[in-house]
CSV table of C-alpha atoms in Angstrom, one decimal:
chain,number,residue,atom,x,y,z
A,1,MET,CA,0.0,0.0,0.0
A,2,ARG,CA,1.3,3.4,-1.0
A,3,ALA,CA,0.1,5.1,2.1
A,4,ASN,CA,2.1,2.7,4.3
A,5,ARG,CA,5.2,3.2,2.4
A,6,ARG,CA,4.8,7.0,2.5
A,7,LEU,CA,4.4,7.1,6.2
A,8,ALA,CA,7.3,4.7,6.7
A,9,GLN,CA,9.5,6.8,4.6
A,10,LEU,CA,8.8,9.9,6.8
A,11,TRP,CA,10.0,7.8,9.8
A,12,PHE,CA,13.0,6.6,7.9
A,13,ASP,CA,14.0,10.2,6.9
A,14,ALA,CA,13.8,11.2,10.5
A,15,LEU,CA,16.0,8.4,11.6
A,16,ALA,CA,18.7,9.5,9.1
A,17,THR,CA,18.5,13.3,9.7
A,18,GLU,CA,17.2,14.1,13.1
A,19,LEU,CA,18.4,11.0,15.1
A,20,GLY,CA,21.9,10.6,13.3
A,21,ALA,CA,21.5,6.9,12.7
A,22,SER,CA,24.6,5.4,11.0
A,23,ALA,CA,24.7,4.0,7.5
A,24,GLY,CA,24.9,0.4,8.7
A,25,THR,CA,21.9,1.0,11.1
A,26,LEU,CA,19.8,2.4,8.2
A,27,ASP,CA,20.8,-0.5,5.8
A,28,THR,CA,19.7,-3.0,8.5
A,29,TYR,CA,16.5,-1.0,9.2
A,30,THR,CA,15.6,-0.9,5.5
A,31,ASP,CA,15.5,-4.6,5.3
A,32,ASP,CA,13.5,-4.9,8.6
A,33,LEU,CA,11.1,-2.1,7.5
A,34,ASN,CA,10.4,-3.7,4.1
A,35,CYS,CA,9.7,-7.0,5.7
A,36,TYR,CA,7.1,-5.4,7.9
A,37,LEU,CA,5.6,-3.5,5.1
A,38,ALA,CA,5.5,-6.5,2.8
A,39,TRP,CA,3.6,-8.4,5.4
A,40,LEU,CA,1.2,-5.7,5.9
A,41,GLU,CA,0.4,-5.7,2.1
A,42,GLU,CA,-0.1,-9.4,2.2
A,43,GLN,CA,-2.7,-8.9,5.0
A,44,ALA,CA,-4.1,-5.9,3.2
A,45,LEU,CA,-3.7,-3.8,6.4
A,46,GLY,CA,-3.0,-0.1,6.8
A,47,LEU,CA,-0.7,1.0,9.5
A,48,ASP,CA,-3.4,2.5,11.4
A,49,GLU,CA,-5.5,-0.8,11.2
A,50,VAL,CA,-2.8,-2.8,13.1
A,51,GLY,CA,-3.7,-4.0,16.5
A,52,LEU,CA,-1.9,-6.1,19.2
A,53,GLU,CA,-3.5,-9.3,17.6
A,54,GLN,CA,-1.9,-8.5,14.2
A,55,ILE,CA,1.4,-7.7,15.7
A,56,ARG,CA,1.4,-11.1,17.3
A,57,GLY,CA,0.5,-12.5,14.0
A,58,TYR,CA,3.4,-10.9,12.5
A,59,ILE,CA,5.8,-12.3,15.1
A,60,ALA,CA,4.3,-15.8,14.4
A,61,ALA,CA,4.8,-15.3,10.7
A,62,LEU,CA,8.6,-14.5,11.2
A,63,ASP,CA,8.9,-17.6,13.5
A,64,GLN,CA,7.4,-19.8,10.9
A,65,ARG,CA,9.9,-18.5,8.4
A,66,GLY,CA,12.7,-19.7,10.6
A,67,TYR,CA,14.2,-16.4,11.6
A,68,ALA,CA,16.4,-16.4,14.6
A,69,GLY,CA,15.1,-14.8,17.8
A,70,SER,CA,17.6,-11.9,17.7
A,71,THR,CA,16.3,-11.2,14.1
A,72,ILE,CA,12.6,-11.3,15.1
A,73,ALA,CA,13.4,-9.0,18.1
A,74,ARG,CA,15.0,-6.5,15.9
A,75,ARG,CA,12.2,-6.5,13.4
A,76,ILE,CA,9.7,-5.9,16.1
A,77,THR,CA,11.8,-3.2,17.5
A,78,VAL,CA,11.6,-1.5,14.0
A,79,ALA,CA,7.8,-1.9,13.8
A,80,ARG,CA,7.5,-0.4,17.3
A,81,GLY,CA,9.6,2.5,16.4
A,82,LEU,CA,7.7,3.3,13.3
A,83,HIS,CA,4.2,3.1,15.2
A,84,LYS,CA,5.7,5.4,18.1
A,85,PHE,CA,6.9,7.9,15.4
A,86,LEU,CA,3.4,8.0,13.8
A,87,ILE,CA,1.8,8.7,17.2
A,88,ALA,CA,4.4,11.4,18.1
A,89,GLU,CA,3.7,13.1,14.7
A,90,GLU,CA,-0.1,12.7,15.0
A,91,LEU,CA,-0.1,10.5,11.9
A,92,GLY,CA,-1.5,7.4,13.8
A,93,SER,CA,-4.4,7.0,16.3
A,94,HIS,CA,-2.9,4.2,18.4
A,95,ASP,CA,0.3,2.2,19.0
A,96,PRO,CA,-0.5,-1.6,18.6
A,97,THR,CA,2.9,-2.5,20.2
A,98,SER,CA,2.3,-0.5,23.5
A,99,ASN,CA,1.1,-3.7,25.3
A,100,LEU,CA,3.6,-6.0,23.6
A,101,SER,CA,6.2,-7.2,26.1
A,102,THR,CA,9.8,-6.5,25.0
A,103,MET,CA,11.5,-9.5,23.5
A,104,ARG,CA,14.9,-10.0,25.0
A,105,ARG,CA,17.6,-10.7,22.6
A,106,PRO,CA,20.0,-13.5,23.7
A,107,ARG,CA,23.3,-11.8,24.7
A,108,LYS,CA,26.0,-12.8,22.3
A,109,LEU,CA,29.5,-12.2,23.6
A,110,PRO,CA,31.9,-10.6,21.0
A,111,PHE,CA,35.1,-12.5,19.8
A,112,VAL,CA,38.1,-11.0,21.8
A,113,LEU,CA,41.7,-11.5,21.2
A,114,SER,CA,44.0,-12.1,24.2
A,115,ILE,CA,46.7,-9.6,25.0
A,116,ALA,CA,49.4,-12.1,23.6
A,117,GLU,CA,47.3,-12.4,20.3
A,118,THR,CA,46.8,-8.6,20.1
A,119,GLU,CA,50.7,-8.0,20.5
A,120,ALA,CA,51.4,-10.6,17.8
A,121,LEU,CA,49.1,-8.9,15.4
A,122,LEU,CA,50.7,-5.5,16.2
A,123,GLU,CA,54.2,-6.8,16.0
A,124,THR,CA,53.6,-8.4,12.6
A,125,ALA,CA,52.2,-5.2,11.3
A,126,HIS,CA,55.3,-3.3,12.5
A,127,ARG,CA,57.7,-5.8,11.3
A,128,LEU,CA,56.3,-5.5,7.7
A,129,ALA,CA,56.3,-1.6,8.0
A,130,ALA,CA,59.9,-1.6,9.0
A,131,ASP,CA,61.2,-3.4,5.8
A,132,PRO,CA,62.3,-1.1,3.1
A,133,ALA,CA,63.2,-4.0,0.9
A,134,VAL,CA,59.5,-4.3,-0.3
A,135,GLY,CA,59.6,-0.9,-2.0
A,136,LEU,CA,58.2,2.4,-0.9
A,137,TYR,CA,54.7,1.8,-1.9
A,138,ARG,CA,54.2,-1.4,-0.3
A,139,GLN,CA,56.1,-0.3,2.8
A,140,ALA,CA,53.9,2.8,3.1
A,141,GLY,CA,50.9,0.6,3.0
A,142,TYR,CA,52.2,-1.6,5.8
A,143,ALA,CA,53.0,1.4,7.9
A,144,ARG,CA,49.5,2.7,7.5
A,145,ARG,CA,48.2,-0.7,8.5
A,146,ALA,CA,50.3,-0.7,11.7
A,147,ALA,CA,49.3,2.9,12.5
A,148,LEU,CA,45.7,2.1,12.0
A,149,PHE,CA,45.9,-1.1,14.2
A,150,GLU,CA,47.8,0.8,17.0
A,151,THR,CA,45.3,3.7,16.9
A,152,LEU,CA,42.2,1.3,17.1
A,153,TYR,CA,43.8,-0.7,20.0
A,154,ALA,CA,45.1,2.4,21.9
A,155,SER,CA,41.9,4.3,21.9
A,156,GLY,CA,39.0,1.7,21.5
A,157,MET,CA,37.4,4.0,18.7
A,158,ARG,CA,35.1,2.6,16.1
A,159,ILE,CA,36.7,1.9,12.6
A,160,SER,CA,34.2,4.5,11.1
A,161,GLU,CA,35.7,7.0,13.7
A,162,ALA,CA,39.2,6.3,12.8
A,163,LEU,CA,38.7,6.4,9.1
A,164,SER,CA,37.1,9.9,9.4
A,165,LEU,CA,40.1,11.4,11.3
A,166,PRO,CA,41.7,14.4,9.6
A,167,SER,CA,45.4,14.4,8.7
A,168,ASP,CA,46.3,16.7,11.6
A,169,ALA,CA,44.4,14.7,14.2
A,170,ALA,CA,47.6,13.4,15.8
A,171,PRO,CA,50.4,16.0,15.8
A,172,ALA,CA,53.7,15.2,17.5
A,173,GLY,CA,53.3,15.5,21.2
A,174,THR,CA,49.6,14.8,21.4
A,175,ARG,CA,48.1,12.4,23.9
A,176,MET,CA,44.5,12.7,23.2
A,177,LEU,CA,42.3,12.5,20.0
A,178,LEU,CA,39.1,14.4,19.5
A,179,VAL,CA,36.7,11.8,18.0
A,180,HIS,CA,33.4,12.4,16.3
A,181,GLY,CA,31.1,9.4,17.3
A,182,LYS,CA,27.5,8.5,16.6
A,183,GLY,CA,25.0,11.2,16.5
A,184,ASP,CA,27.9,13.6,15.9
A,185,LYS,CA,28.8,13.4,19.6
A,186,GLN,CA,32.3,14.3,20.4
A,187,ARG,CA,34.7,12.7,22.9
A,188,LEU,CA,38.4,12.6,23.9
A,189,VAL,CA,40.3,9.3,23.5
A,190,PRO,CA,43.7,8.4,24.8
A,191,LEU,CA,46.8,7.7,22.4
A,192,HIS,CA,50.0,6.2,23.7
A,193,GLU,CA,53.5,6.8,22.3
A,194,ARG,CA,53.7,3.8,20.2
A,195,ALA,CA,50.5,4.7,18.2
A,196,ILE,CA,51.8,8.3,17.8
A,197,ALA,CA,55.2,7.0,16.5
A,198,ALA,CA,53.4,4.6,14.2
A,199,ILE,CA,51.3,7.4,12.8
A,200,GLY,CA,54.3,9.6,12.2
A,201,HIS,CA,56.1,6.7,10.4
A,202,TRP,CA,53.2,6.3,8.1
A,203,GLN,CA,52.8,9.9,7.3
A,204,ARG,CA,56.4,10.3,6.5
A,205,LEU,CA,56.4,7.3,4.0
A,206,ALA,CA,53.1,8.6,2.6
A,207,ALA,CA,54.6,12.0,1.9
A,208,ALA,CA,57.8,10.4,0.5
A,209,TYR,CA,55.6,8.4,-2.0
A,210,SER,CA,53.4,11.4,-3.0
A,211,GLY,CA,56.2,13.8,-3.1
A,212,GLY,CA,54.7,15.8,-0.3
A,213,ALA,CA,51.2,16.2,-1.6
A,214,PRO,CA,48.9,16.7,1.3
A,215,SER,CA,45.9,14.7,2.3
A,216,PRO,CA,42.7,15.7,4.3
A,217,TRP,CA,42.7,12.3,5.9
A,218,LEU,CA,44.9,10.6,8.5
A,219,PHE,CA,44.3,7.2,6.9
A,220,HIS,CA,44.1,7.1,3.1
A,221,PRO,CA,45.1,5.0,0.1
A,222,VAL,CA,48.8,5.4,-0.7
A,223,ARG,CA,48.3,6.3,-4.3
A,224,ASN,CA,45.2,8.6,-3.7
A,225,GLY,CA,45.3,10.9,-0.7
A,226,SER,CA,42.1,12.7,-1.8
A,227,LYS,CA,39.9,10.1,-0.2
A,228,ALA,CA,39.8,8.1,3.1
A,229,LEU,CA,40.6,4.5,3.4
A,230,THR,CA,37.6,2.4,3.1
A,231,ARG,CA,36.1,0.0,5.6
A,232,GLN,CA,36.5,-2.8,3.2
A,233,ALA,CA,40.2,-2.2,2.7
A,234,ALA,CA,40.7,-2.0,6.5
A,235,LEU,CA,38.9,-5.3,7.0
A,236,LEU,CA,40.9,-7.1,4.3
A,237,GLU,CA,44.2,-5.7,5.8
A,238,ILE,CA,43.5,-6.9,9.3
A,239,LYS,CA,42.6,-10.4,8.0
A,240,GLU,CA,45.8,-10.5,6.1
A,241,ALA,CA,47.8,-9.5,9.2
A,242,ALA,CA,46.0,-12.0,11.3
A,243,VAL,CA,47.0,-14.7,8.9
A,244,ALA,CA,50.5,-13.5,8.9
A,245,ALA,CA,50.6,-13.4,12.7
A,246,GLY,CA,49.5,-17.0,12.9
A,247,LEU,CA,46.3,-16.3,15.0
A,248,ALA,CA,44.1,-19.2,15.5
A,249,SER,CA,40.9,-17.7,13.9
A,250,PRO,CA,41.9,-15.2,11.4
A,251,GLU,CA,38.5,-15.2,9.7
A,252,ARG,CA,37.0,-13.8,12.9
A,253,VAL,CA,39.5,-10.8,13.3
A,254,SER,CA,38.2,-7.5,12.2
A,255,PRO,CA,38.9,-3.9,13.1
A,256,HIS,CA,36.1,-4.0,15.5
A,257,VAL,CA,37.8,-6.8,17.4
A,258,LEU,CA,40.5,-4.4,18.3
A,259,ARG,CA,37.9,-2.2,19.9
A,260,HIS,CA,36.7,-5.2,22.0
A,261,ALA,CA,40.3,-6.0,22.8
A,262,PHE,CA,41.0,-2.5,24.1
A,263,ALA,CA,37.7,-2.5,26.2
A,264,THR,CA,38.3,-6.1,27.6
A,265,HIS,CA,42.0,-5.6,28.4
A,266,MET,CA,41.4,-2.2,30.0
A,267,HIS,CA,38.5,-3.7,32.2
A,268,ALA,CA,40.5,-6.7,33.1
A,269,ASN,CA,43.3,-4.3,34.3
A,270,GLY,CA,40.8,-2.4,36.7
A,271,THR,CA,39.4,0.4,34.6
A,272,ASP,CA,36.2,1.6,36.0
A,273,LEU,CA,33.0,0.7,34.0
A,274,ARG,CA,31.8,4.4,33.8
A,275,VAL,CA,35.3,5.5,32.5
A,276,LEU,CA,35.2,2.7,29.9
A,277,GLN,CA,31.7,3.9,28.8
A,278,GLU,CA,33.1,7.3,28.2
A,279,LEU,CA,36.1,6.1,26.3
A,280,LEU,CA,34.0,3.9,24.0
A,281,GLY,CA,31.3,6.5,23.4
A,282,HIS,CA,28.5,4.2,24.6
A,283,ALA,CA,25.2,6.0,25.2
A,284,GLY,CA,24.3,3.7,28.0
A,285,ILE,CA,26.2,1.7,30.7
A,286,GLU,CA,24.3,-1.5,29.7
A,287,THR,CA,26.2,-1.7,26.4
A,288,THR,CA,29.5,-1.4,28.3
A,289,GLN,CA,28.5,-4.0,30.7
A,290,ILE,CA,29.0,-6.8,28.2
A,291,TYR,CA,32.7,-6.6,29.3
A,292,THR,CA,31.9,-7.7,32.7
A,293,HIS,CA,30.3,-10.8,31.1
A,294,LEU,CA,33.4,-11.3,29.1
A,295,ASP,CA,35.3,-11.5,32.4
A,296,THR,CA,32.9,-13.9,33.9
A,297,SER,CA,33.1,-16.2,30.7
A,298,ARG,CA,36.9,-16.2,31.0
A,299,LEU,CA,36.7,-17.1,34.7
A,300,HIS,CA,34.4,-20.1,33.9
A,301,GLN,CA,36.8,-21.2,31.1
A,302,MET,CA,39.8,-20.9,33.5
A,303,VAL,CA,38.0,-23.2,36.1
A,304,ARG,CA,37.0,-25.6,33.4
A,305,ASP,CA,40.5,-25.8,32.0
A,306,LEU,CA,42.7,-25.5,35.1
A,307,HIS,CA,40.8,-26.8,38.1
A,308,PRO,CA,42.6,-29.9,39.6
A,309,LEU,CA,39.4,-31.8,40.1
A,310,ASN,CA,38.2,-31.4,36.6
A,311,GLU,CA,38.5,-35.0,35.3
A,312,GLN,CA,38.3,-33.8,31.6
A,313,ARG,CA,41.1,-31.4,31.8
């Protein structure tokens, strides 16, 4: 129905402009929203004709299609957000999800590298960046890789935040970076000496290759400083480095894994959860609390593997 899609587009536009939703969130919500609208068309229902019974029918339909519980929960969240928006904008007469109990998503712990594995990844990147025998172009690329990995692990910032840093973000002597996070919120994140040195090495090699041509971006392709490095390129590079470092599960390593490593290692070494929330740029403490679950998971594993009375050890 055209009316449904027109109203849904108004909500989607508000997500993108007023609420500052990321491109990844919008892509995911597009699929979820289209799923809901398609179901409404199958049922010949307008958005204002949906009641609690119909919402429950939608959940049953998703379950019958074999969707995971986390996917169903997210799709109901999208439907709930749409109806709440229509009420707030006086475009709907009622919210059919208001009496629907919230579906709890199963908590999925992120994949995290140990300190030894993280060091192996970083040292491999530095070793490649220190070898001039590979040629200036390749060495500069390796140096950028080492600088990016060090920056992610030193600060805990998101890969999107790192790739949007300007070229003058980390001048010599700096100890903090100003990061623009989700919803254009700003925060200061730490940067240790090894990360600063790695950035300086990358910038010197990049300038030598380009003949000193400036770039507006801190992390950019060696051959083209006019654009920022892409997320896809960063993902490919860290997987290559994980293989070169001999990590056990290189296919699971991503730039975001270094963010998890930063948070997990900082919390394990005694960093207060509220401080960690601020460093990571989390809107709520409940997101940061997943790192307490990671600690608990590690304790269970240690008991299982190391306890003298465990017969299967």
